[in-house]
């Protein structure tokens, strides 16, 4: 199972996946880190692990279709079979969706369909709900709307602030993403 991780930011989920592969807990190959942010900290993490990095700046393309067309050429060159979004702050367009049907997954820091969008953790905290969580789902045309693969609840404690909540959510994300990828790769490796 050859995977490209797409990320725009810090890359702690990327790191969790790559280190699980390194510990041989996860039987897949991270063939590529792709980023739309040439300065993102995730790039240094990939370099540290010796994972190939490709970055494109979407601003330098005339349209999303043109951008995704070039992304698709890179994915073909690296023989990528699955796309794992890990903090990729950009909508996926029809070019990528058609080329990778039900093979693009995302992680979101809330119990979808609650609190979609860019600020899932803060929005749940400010709403005063007693629990939130993590969702891993397939991507479709919408914002955080695709079919759900796995979810895990995280309680919001009376003593929490956004930072402590975010910290616990990230811990769950790192474990859950590896578990889901393990289940998918086991299924594929058996076929
Ligand atoms: C995670 O909270 C993920 O759920 C969301 O973006 C964040 C990425 O964090 N989609 P990191 O870059 O993996 O540290």
Coordinates of N, CA and C and ligand atoms in Angstrom, one line a residue:
X1 N 0.9 -1.2 0.0 CA 0.0 0.0 0.0 C 0.9 1.2 0.0
X2 N 0.9 1.9 -1.1 CA 1.8 3.1 -1.2 C 0.9 4.4 -1.0
X3 N 1.3 5.2 0.0 CA 0.5 6.3 0.5 C 1.3 7.6 0.3
X4 N 0.5 8.6 -0.1 CA 1.0 10.0 0.0 C 0.3 10.7 1.1
X5 N 1.1 11.3 2.0 CA 0.4 12.1 3.1 C 0.4 13.6 2.5
X6 N -0.7 14.2 2.6 CA -0.9 15.6 2.3 C -1.0 16.4 3.6
X7 N -0.1 17.4 3.8 CA -0.2 18.2 5.0 C 0.2 19.6 4.7
X8 N -0.3 20.5 5.5 CA 0.0 22.0 5.3 C 0.7 22.6 6.5
X9 N 0.8 21.9 7.6 CA 1.2 22.5 8.9 C 2.2 21.8 9.7
X10 N 1.9 21.6 10.9 CA 2.9 21.1 11.9 C 3.4 19.7 11.6
X11 N 2.4 18.8 11.2 CA 2.8 17.5 10.8 C 2.9 16.4 11.9
X12 N 2.2 16.7 13.1 CA 2.3 15.7 14.1 C 1.6 14.4 13.7
X13 N 0.6 14.4 12.9 CA -0.1 13.2 12.5 C 0.8 12.5 11.4
X14 N 1.4 13.3 10.6 CA 2.4 12.7 9.6 C 3.5 11.9 10.4
X15 N 4.0 12.6 11.4 CA 5.1 11.9 12.3 C 4.6 10.6 12.9
X16 N 3.3 10.7 13.4 CA 2.8 9.5 14.1 C 2.7 8.3 13.1
X17 N 2.3 8.6 11.9 CA 2.2 7.6 10.9 C 3.5 7.0 10.5
X18 N 4.5 7.9 10.2 CA 5.8 7.5 9.7 C 6.5 6.7 10.8
X19 N 6.4 7.2 12.1 CA 7.1 6.5 13.1 C 6.5 5.1 13.4
X20 N 5.2 4.9 13.2 CA 4.5 3.6 13.3 C 5.0 2.7 12.2
X21 N 5.2 3.2 11.0 CA 5.8 2.4 9.9 C 7.2 2.0 10.3
X22 N 8.0 3.0 10.8 CA 9.4 2.7 11.2 C 9.5 1.6 12.3
X23 N 8.5 1.6 13.2 CA 8.5 0.6 14.3 C 7.9 -0.7 13.8
X24 N 7.6 -0.7 12.5 CA 7.0 -1.9 11.8 C 5.6 -2.3 12.5
X25 N 4.9 -1.3 12.9 CA 3.5 -1.5 13.4 C 2.5 -1.3 12.3
X26 N 3.0 -0.7 11.2 CA 2.1 -0.4 10.1 C 2.8 -0.8 8.8
X27 N 2.1 -1.7 8.1 CA 2.7 -2.3 6.9 C 2.3 -1.5 5.6
X28 N 2.8 -0.3 5.5 CA 2.6 0.5 4.3 C 3.8 1.3 4.0
X29 N 3.8 1.9 2.9 CA 5.0 2.8 2.5 C 4.5 4.2 2.3
X30 N 5.1 5.1 3.1 CA 4.8 6.5 2.9 C 5.8 6.9 1.7
X31 N 5.2 7.0 0.5 CA 6.0 7.2 -0.7 C 6.3 8.7 -0.8
X32 N 5.5 9.5 -0.2 CA 5.6 11.0 -0.5 C 4.9 11.8 0.6
X33 N 5.6 12.9 0.9 CA 4.8 14.0 1.6 C 4.6 15.1 0.5
X34 N 3.3 15.4 0.4 CA 2.9 16.5 -0.5 C 2.4 17.7 0.4
X35 N 2.9 18.9 0.1 CA 2.4 20.1 0.8 C 2.1 21.2 -0.1
X36 N 1.1 22.0 0.2 CA 0.8 23.2 -0.5 C 1.4 24.4 0.2
X37 N 2.2 24.2 1.2 CA 2.9 25.3 2.0 C 4.4 25.0 2.0
X38 N 5.1 25.6 1.1 CA 6.6 25.3 1.0 C 7.4 25.5 2.3
X39 N 6.8 26.3 3.2 CA 7.5 26.6 4.5 C 7.0 25.8 5.7
X40 N 6.1 24.9 5.4 CA 5.4 24.2 6.5 C 6.4 23.3 7.4
X41 N 6.3 23.4 8.7 CA 7.2 22.6 9.5 C 7.2 21.1 9.2
X42 N 6.1 20.6 8.7 CA 6.0 19.1 8.3 C 7.1 18.7 7.3
X43 N 7.5 19.7 6.5 CA 8.6 19.4 5.5 C 9.9 18.9 6.2
X44 N 10.2 19.6 7.3 CA 11.4 19.2 8.0 C 11.3 17.9 8.6
X45 N 10.1 17.6 9.1 CA 9.9 16.2 9.7 C 10.1 15.2 8.6
X46 N 9.6 15.4 7.4 CA 9.7 14.4 6.3 C 11.2 14.3 5.9
X47 N 11.9 15.4 5.9 CA 13.3 15.3 5.5 C 14.1 14.5 6.5
X48 N 13.7 14.7 7.8 CA 14.4 14.0 8.9 C 14.2 12.4 8.7
X49 N 13.0 12.1 8.2 CA 12.7 10.6 8.0 C 13.2 10.1 6.7
X50 N 13.7 11.0 5.8 CA 14.2 10.6 4.5 C 13.0 10.3 3.5
X51 N 11.9 11.0 3.8 CA 10.7 10.8 2.9 C 10.7 11.8 1.8
X52 N 10.5 11.4 0.5 CA 10.5 12.5 -0.5 C 9.4 13.5 -0.3
X53 N 9.7 14.7 -0.6 CA 8.8 15.9 -0.4 C 8.6 16.6 -1.7
X54 N 7.3 16.9 -2.0 CA 7.0 17.7 -3.2 C 6.1 18.8 -2.6
X55 N 6.4 20.1 -3.0 CA 5.5 21.2 -2.6 C 5.1 22.0 -3.8
X56 N 3.9 22.3 -3.9 CA 3.4 23.3 -5.0 C 2.7 24.4 -4.3
X57 N 2.9 25.6 -4.8 CA 2.2 26.7 -4.3 C 0.9 27.0 -5.2
X58 N -0.3 26.7 -4.6 CA -1.5 26.8 -5.5 C -1.6 28.2 -6.2
X59 N -1.1 29.2 -5.5 CA -1.2 30.6 -6.1 C -0.5 30.6 -7.5
X60 N 0.5 29.8 -7.7 CA 1.1 29.9 -9.0 C 0.4 29.1 -10.1
X61 N -0.8 28.6 -9.8 CA -1.6 27.9 -10.9 C -2.8 28.8 -11.3
X62 N -3.2 28.6 -12.5 CA -4.4 29.5 -13.0 C -5.7 29.0 -12.4
X63 N -5.8 27.7 -12.0 CA -7.1 27.2 -11.4 C -6.8 26.0 -10.6
X64 N -7.8 25.6 -9.8 CA -7.6 24.4 -9.0 C -7.4 23.2 -9.9
X65 N -8.1 23.2 -11.0 CA -8.0 22.0 -11.9 C -6.5 21.9 -12.4
X66 N -5.9 23.0 -12.7 CA -4.5 23.0 -13.2 C -3.6 22.5 -12.1
X67 N -3.9 23.0 -10.9 CA -3.0 22.6 -9.7 C -3.2 21.1 -9.5
X68 N -4.4 20.6 -9.5 CA -4.6 19.2 -9.2 C -4.1 18.3 -10.3
X69 N -4.1 18.8 -11.5 CA -3.5 18.1 -12.6 C -2.1 17.8 -12.4
X70 N -1.3 18.8 -12.0 CA 0.1 18.6 -11.7 C 0.3 17.7 -10.5
X71 N -0.6 17.9 -9.5 CA -0.5 17.0 -8.3 C -0.7 15.5 -8.7
X72 N -1.6 15.3 -9.6 CA -1.9 14.0 -10.1 C -0.7 13.4 -10.9
X73 N 0.0 14.2 -11.6 CA 1.2 13.7 -12.3 C 2.3 13.3 -11.3
X74 N 2.4 14.1 -10.2 CA 3.4 13.7 -9.2 C 3.0 12.4 -8.5
X75 N 1.7 12.2 -8.2 CA 1.2 11.0 -7.6 C 1.4 9.8 -8.5
X76 N 1.2 10.0 -9.8 CA 1.5 8.9 -10.7 C 3.0 8.5 -10.7
X77 N 3.8 9.6 -10.7 CA 5.3 9.3 -10.8 C 5.7 8.5 -9.5
X78 N 5.1 8.8 -8.4 CA 5.5 8.1 -7.1 C 4.6 6.8 -6.9
X79 N 3.8 6.5 -7.9 CA 2.9 5.3 -7.8 C 2.1 5.2 -6.6
X80 N 1.5 6.4 -6.3 CA 0.7 6.5 -5.0 C -0.7 5.8 -5.2
X81 N -1.1 5.0 -4.2 CA -2.4 4.3 -4.3 C -3.4 4.9 -3.4
X82 N -3.0 5.5 -2.3 CA -3.9 6.1 -1.3 C -3.4 7.5 -0.9
X83 N -4.3 8.4 -0.6 CA -4.0 9.7 -0.1 C -4.5 9.9 1.3
X84 N -3.6 10.2 2.2 CA -3.9 10.4 3.6 C -3.8 11.9 3.9
X85 N -4.9 12.6 4.1 CA -4.8 14.0 4.5 C -4.6 14.1 6.0
X86 N -3.6 14.9 6.3 CA -3.2 15.1 7.7 C -3.0 16.6 8.0
X87 N -4.1 17.4 8.1 CA -3.9 18.8 8.3 C -3.6 19.5 7.0
X88 N -4.2 19.0 5.9 CA -4.1 19.6 4.5 C -5.2 20.6 4.4
X89 N -4.9 21.9 4.5 CA -5.9 22.9 4.7 C -6.5 23.4 3.3
X90 N -7.0 22.5 2.5 CA -7.4 22.8 1.2 C -8.5 21.8 0.8
X91 N -9.5 22.3 0.0 CA -10.5 21.4 -0.4 C -10.0 20.5 -1.6
X92 N -10.4 19.3 -1.6 CA -10.0 18.4 -2.7 C -11.0 18.5 -3.8
X93 N -10.5 18.7 -5.0 CA -11.4 18.9 -6.2 C -11.7 17.7 -6.9
X94 N -12.5 17.8 -8.0 CA -13.0 16.6 -8.7 C -11.9 15.8 -9.4
X95 N -10.8 16.5 -9.8 CA -9.8 15.7 -10.5 C -9.2 14.7 -9.6
X96 N -8.8 15.1 -8.4 CA -8.3 14.1 -7.4 C -9.3 13.1 -7.0
X97 N -10.6 13.6 -6.7 CA -11.6 12.6 -6.3 C -11.9 11.5 -7.3
X98 N -11.9 11.9 -8.6 CA -12.2 10.9 -9.6 C -11.0 9.9 -9.8
X99 N -9.8 10.4 -9.6 CA -8.6 9.5 -9.7 C -8.4 8.6 -8.5
X100 N -8.9 9.0 -7.4 CA -8.8 8.2 -6.1 C -10.1 8.0 -5.4
X101 N -11.1 7.3 -6.1 CA -12.4 7.2 -5.5 C -12.3 6.3 -4.2
X102 N -12.8 6.8 -3.1 CA -12.8 6.2 -1.8 C -11.4 5.8 -1.4
X103 N -10.4 6.6 -1.8 CA -9.0 6.3 -1.5 C -8.4 7.5 -0.9
X104 N -9.2 8.5 -0.6 CA -8.6 9.7 0.1 C -9.3 9.8 1.4
X105 N -8.5 9.8 2.5 CA -9.1 9.9 3.8 C -8.5 11.1 4.5
X106 N -9.3 11.5 5.5 CA -9.0 12.8 6.3 C -9.2 12.5 7.8
X107 N -8.5 13.3 8.6 CA -8.7 13.3 10.0 C -9.2 14.6 10.4
X108 N -10.3 14.6 11.3 CA -10.9 15.9 11.7 C -11.0 15.9 13.2
X109 N -10.7 17.0 13.9 CA -10.7 17.0 15.3 C -12.1 17.4 15.9
X110 N -13.1 16.6 15.6 CA -14.4 16.7 16.2 C -15.2 15.5 15.9
X111 N -16.3 15.3 16.5 CA -17.2 14.2 16.2 C -18.1 14.7 15.1
X112 N -17.7 14.5 13.9 CA -18.5 14.9 12.7 C -19.9 14.2 12.8
X113 N -21.0 14.8 12.4 CA -21.1 16.0 11.6 C -21.0 17.3 12.5
X114 N -20.7 17.1 13.8 CA -20.6 18.3 14.7 C -19.3 19.0 14.4
X115 N -19.3 20.3 14.4 CA -18.1 21.2 14.3 C -17.2 20.9 13.1
X116 N -17.7 20.9 11.9 CA -16.9 20.8 10.7 C -16.1 22.1 10.6
X117 N -15.2 22.1 9.6 CA -14.5 23.4 9.3 C -13.2 23.5 10.0
X118 N -12.6 24.7 9.9 CA -11.2 25.0 10.2 C -10.9 24.9 11.7
X119 N -12.0 25.2 12.6 CA -11.7 25.3 14.0 C -12.5 24.4 14.9
X120 N -12.4 23.1 14.5 CA -13.3 22.1 15.2 C -13.1 22.0 16.7
X121 N -11.8 22.2 17.1 CA -11.6 22.1 18.6 C -12.1 23.3 19.3
X122 N -11.7 24.5 18.8 CA -12.2 25.7 19.5 C -13.7 25.8 19.4
X123 N -14.3 25.5 18.3 CA -15.8 25.6 18.2 C -16.5 24.7 19.2
X124 N -16.0 23.5 19.4 CA -16.6 22.6 20.4 C -16.4 23.1 21.8
X125 N -15.2 23.6 22.1 CA -14.9 24.1 23.4 C -15.8 25.3 23.7
X126 N -15.9 26.2 22.7 CA -16.7 27.4 23.0 C -18.2 27.1 23.0
X127 N -18.6 26.0 22.4 CA -20.1 25.7 22.4 C -20.5 25.1 23.8
X128 N -19.5 24.8 24.6 CA -19.8 24.3 26.0 C -20.3 22.8 26.0
X129 N -20.0 22.1 25.0 CA -20.5 20.7 25.0 C -19.6 19.8 25.9
X130 N -20.1 18.7 26.4 CA -19.3 17.9 27.4 C -18.4 16.9 26.7
X131 N -18.6 16.7 25.4 CA -17.6 15.8 24.8 C -17.5 16.2 23.3
X132 N -16.3 15.9 22.8 CA -16.0 16.1 21.4 C -15.3 14.9 20.9
X133 N -14.3 15.0 20.0 CA -13.6 13.8 19.6 C -12.8 13.9 18.3
X134 N -12.7 12.8 17.7 CA -11.9 12.7 16.5 C -12.7 11.9 15.4
X135 N -12.6 12.3 14.2 CA -13.3 11.5 13.1 C -12.3 11.3 12.0
X136 N -12.3 10.1 11.5 CA -11.5 9.8 10.3 C -12.6 9.4 9.2
X137 N -12.5 10.0 8.1 CA -13.5 9.8 7.1 C -13.0 9.9 5.7
X138 N -13.7 9.3 4.7 CA -13.3 9.4 3.3 C -13.7 10.8 2.9
X139 N -13.0 11.3 1.9 CA -13.3 12.6 1.3 C -14.3 12.6 0.2
X140 N -15.3 13.6 0.3 CA -16.1 13.8 -0.9 C -16.1 15.3 -1.2
X141 N -17.0 15.8 -2.0 CA -16.9 17.2 -2.5 C -17.1 18.2 -1.4
X142 N -17.7 17.8 -0.3 CA -18.1 18.8 0.8 C -17.0 19.1 1.7
X143 N -17.3 19.9 2.7 CA -16.3 20.2 3.8 C -16.6 19.3 4.9
X144 N -15.7 18.3 5.1 CA -15.8 17.4 6.3 C -17.1 16.6 6.3
X145 N -17.6 16.2 5.1 CA -18.9 15.5 4.9 C -18.8 14.0 4.5
X146 N -17.6 13.5 4.1 CA -17.6 12.2 3.5 C -17.9 11.1 4.5
X147 N -18.1 9.8 4.0 CA -18.4 8.7 4.8 C -17.4 8.4 5.9
X148 N -18.0 8.2 7.1 CA -17.1 8.1 8.3 C -16.5 6.7 8.4
X149 N -15.3 6.6 8.7 CA -14.6 5.3 8.8 C -14.4 5.0 10.3
X150 N -14.1 6.0 11.1 CA -13.9 5.7 12.6 C -14.1 7.0 13.4
X151 N -14.6 6.9 14.6 CA -14.7 8.0 15.5 C -14.3 7.6 16.9
X152 N -13.8 8.6 17.6 CA -13.5 8.3 19.1 C -13.8 9.6 19.9
X153 N -14.5 9.4 21.0 CA -14.9 10.5 21.8 C -13.8 11.0 22.7
X154 N -13.8 12.3 23.0 CA -12.9 12.9 23.9 C -13.7 13.7 24.9
X155 N -13.7 13.5 26.2 CA -14.5 14.3 27.1 C -13.9 15.7 27.3
X156 N -14.7 16.7 27.4 CA -14.2 18.0 27.8 C -14.3 18.1 29.3
X157 N -13.2 18.3 30.0 CA -13.2 18.3 31.4 C -13.4 19.7 31.9
X158 N -13.9 19.8 33.1 CA -14.2 21.2 33.7 C -12.9 22.0 33.7
X159 N -11.8 21.4 34.0 CA -10.5 22.1 34.1 C -9.8 22.4 32.7
X160 N -10.4 21.9 31.6 CA -9.8 22.1 30.3 C -9.8 23.5 29.9
X161 N -8.7 23.9 29.2 CA -8.8 25.1 28.3 C -8.6 24.6 26.9
X162 N -8.6 25.5 25.9 CA -8.5 25.0 24.5 C -7.2 24.2 24.3
X163 N -6.1 24.7 25.0 CA -4.8 24.1 24.7 C -4.8 22.6 25.3
X164 N -5.3 22.4 26.5 CA -5.2 21.1 27.1 C -6.2 20.1 26.3
X165 N -7.3 20.7 25.8 CA -8.2 19.9 25.0 C -7.6 19.5 23.7
X166 N -6.9 20.4 23.1 CA -6.2 20.2 21.8 C -5.2 19.1 22.0
X167 N -4.5 19.2 23.1 CA -3.4 18.2 23.4 C -4.0 16.8 23.5
X168 N -5.1 16.6 24.2 CA -5.7 15.3 24.3 C -6.3 14.8 23.0
X169 N -6.8 15.7 22.2 CA -7.4 15.4 20.9 C -6.3 14.9 20.0
X170 N -5.1 15.6 20.0 CA -4.0 15.2 19.2 C -3.5 13.8 19.6
X171 N -3.5 13.5 20.8 CA -3.0 12.2 21.3 C -4.0 11.1 20.7
X172 N -5.3 11.3 20.7 CA -6.2 10.4 20.2 C -6.0 10.3 18.6
X173 N -5.8 11.4 18.0 CA -5.7 11.4 16.5 C -4.5 10.5 16.1
X174 N -3.4 10.7 16.8 CA -2.2 10.0 16.4 C -2.4 8.5 16.6
X175 N -3.1 8.0 17.6 CA -3.3 6.6 17.8 C -4.4 6.1 16.8
X176 N -5.5 6.9 16.6 CA -6.6 6.4 15.8 C -6.2 6.3 14.3
X177 N -5.4 7.3 13.9 CA -5.0 7.3 12.4 C -4.2 6.0 12.1
X178 N -3.3 5.7 13.1 CA -2.5 4.5 12.9 C -3.4 3.3 12.9
X179 N -4.3 3.2 13.8 CA -5.2 2.0 13.9 C -6.0 1.8 12.6
X180 N -6.5 2.9 12.1 CA -7.4 2.8 10.9 C -6.5 2.4 9.7
X181 N -5.3 3.0 9.6 CA -4.4 2.7 8.5 C -4.0 1.2 8.6
X182 N -3.8 0.8 9.8 CA -3.4 -0.6 10.0 C -4.5 -1.5 9.5
X183 N -5.8 -1.2 9.9 CA -6.9 -2.1 9.5 C -7.0 -2.1 7.9
X184 N -6.9 -0.9 7.3 CA -7.0 -0.9 5.8 C -5.8 -1.6 5.2
X185 N -4.6 -1.4 5.7 CA -3.5 -2.1 5.0 C -3.5 -3.6 5.2
X186 N -4.0 -4.0 6.4 CA -4.1 -5.5 6.6 C -5.0 -6.1 5.6
X187 N -6.2 -5.4 5.4 CA -7.2 -5.9 4.4 C -6.5 -5.9 3.0
X188 N -5.8 -4.9 2.7 CA -5.3 -4.8 1.3 C -4.1 -5.9 1.2
X189 N -3.3 -6.0 2.2 CA -2.2 -6.9 2.1 C -2.6 -8.4 2.0
X190 N -3.9 -8.6 2.5 CA -4.4 -10.0 2.4 C -4.9 -10.3 1.0
X191 N -5.3 -9.3 0.3 CA -5.9 -9.6 -1.1 C -4.9 -10.0 -2.1
Ligands
LIG1 C1 -5.2 17.9 13.2 O1 -5.9 18.3 14.3 C2 -6.2 17.3 12.2 O2 -7.3 16.8 12.8 C3 -6.6 18.6 11.4 O3 -5.5 19.3 11.3 C4 -4.6 19.1 12.4 C5 -3.3 18.7 11.9 O4 -2.3 18.6 12.9 N1 -7.2 18.2 10.1 P1 -0.9 18.2 12.5 O5 -0.3 19.1 11.4 O6 -0.9 16.7 12.1 O7 -0.1 18.3 13.8

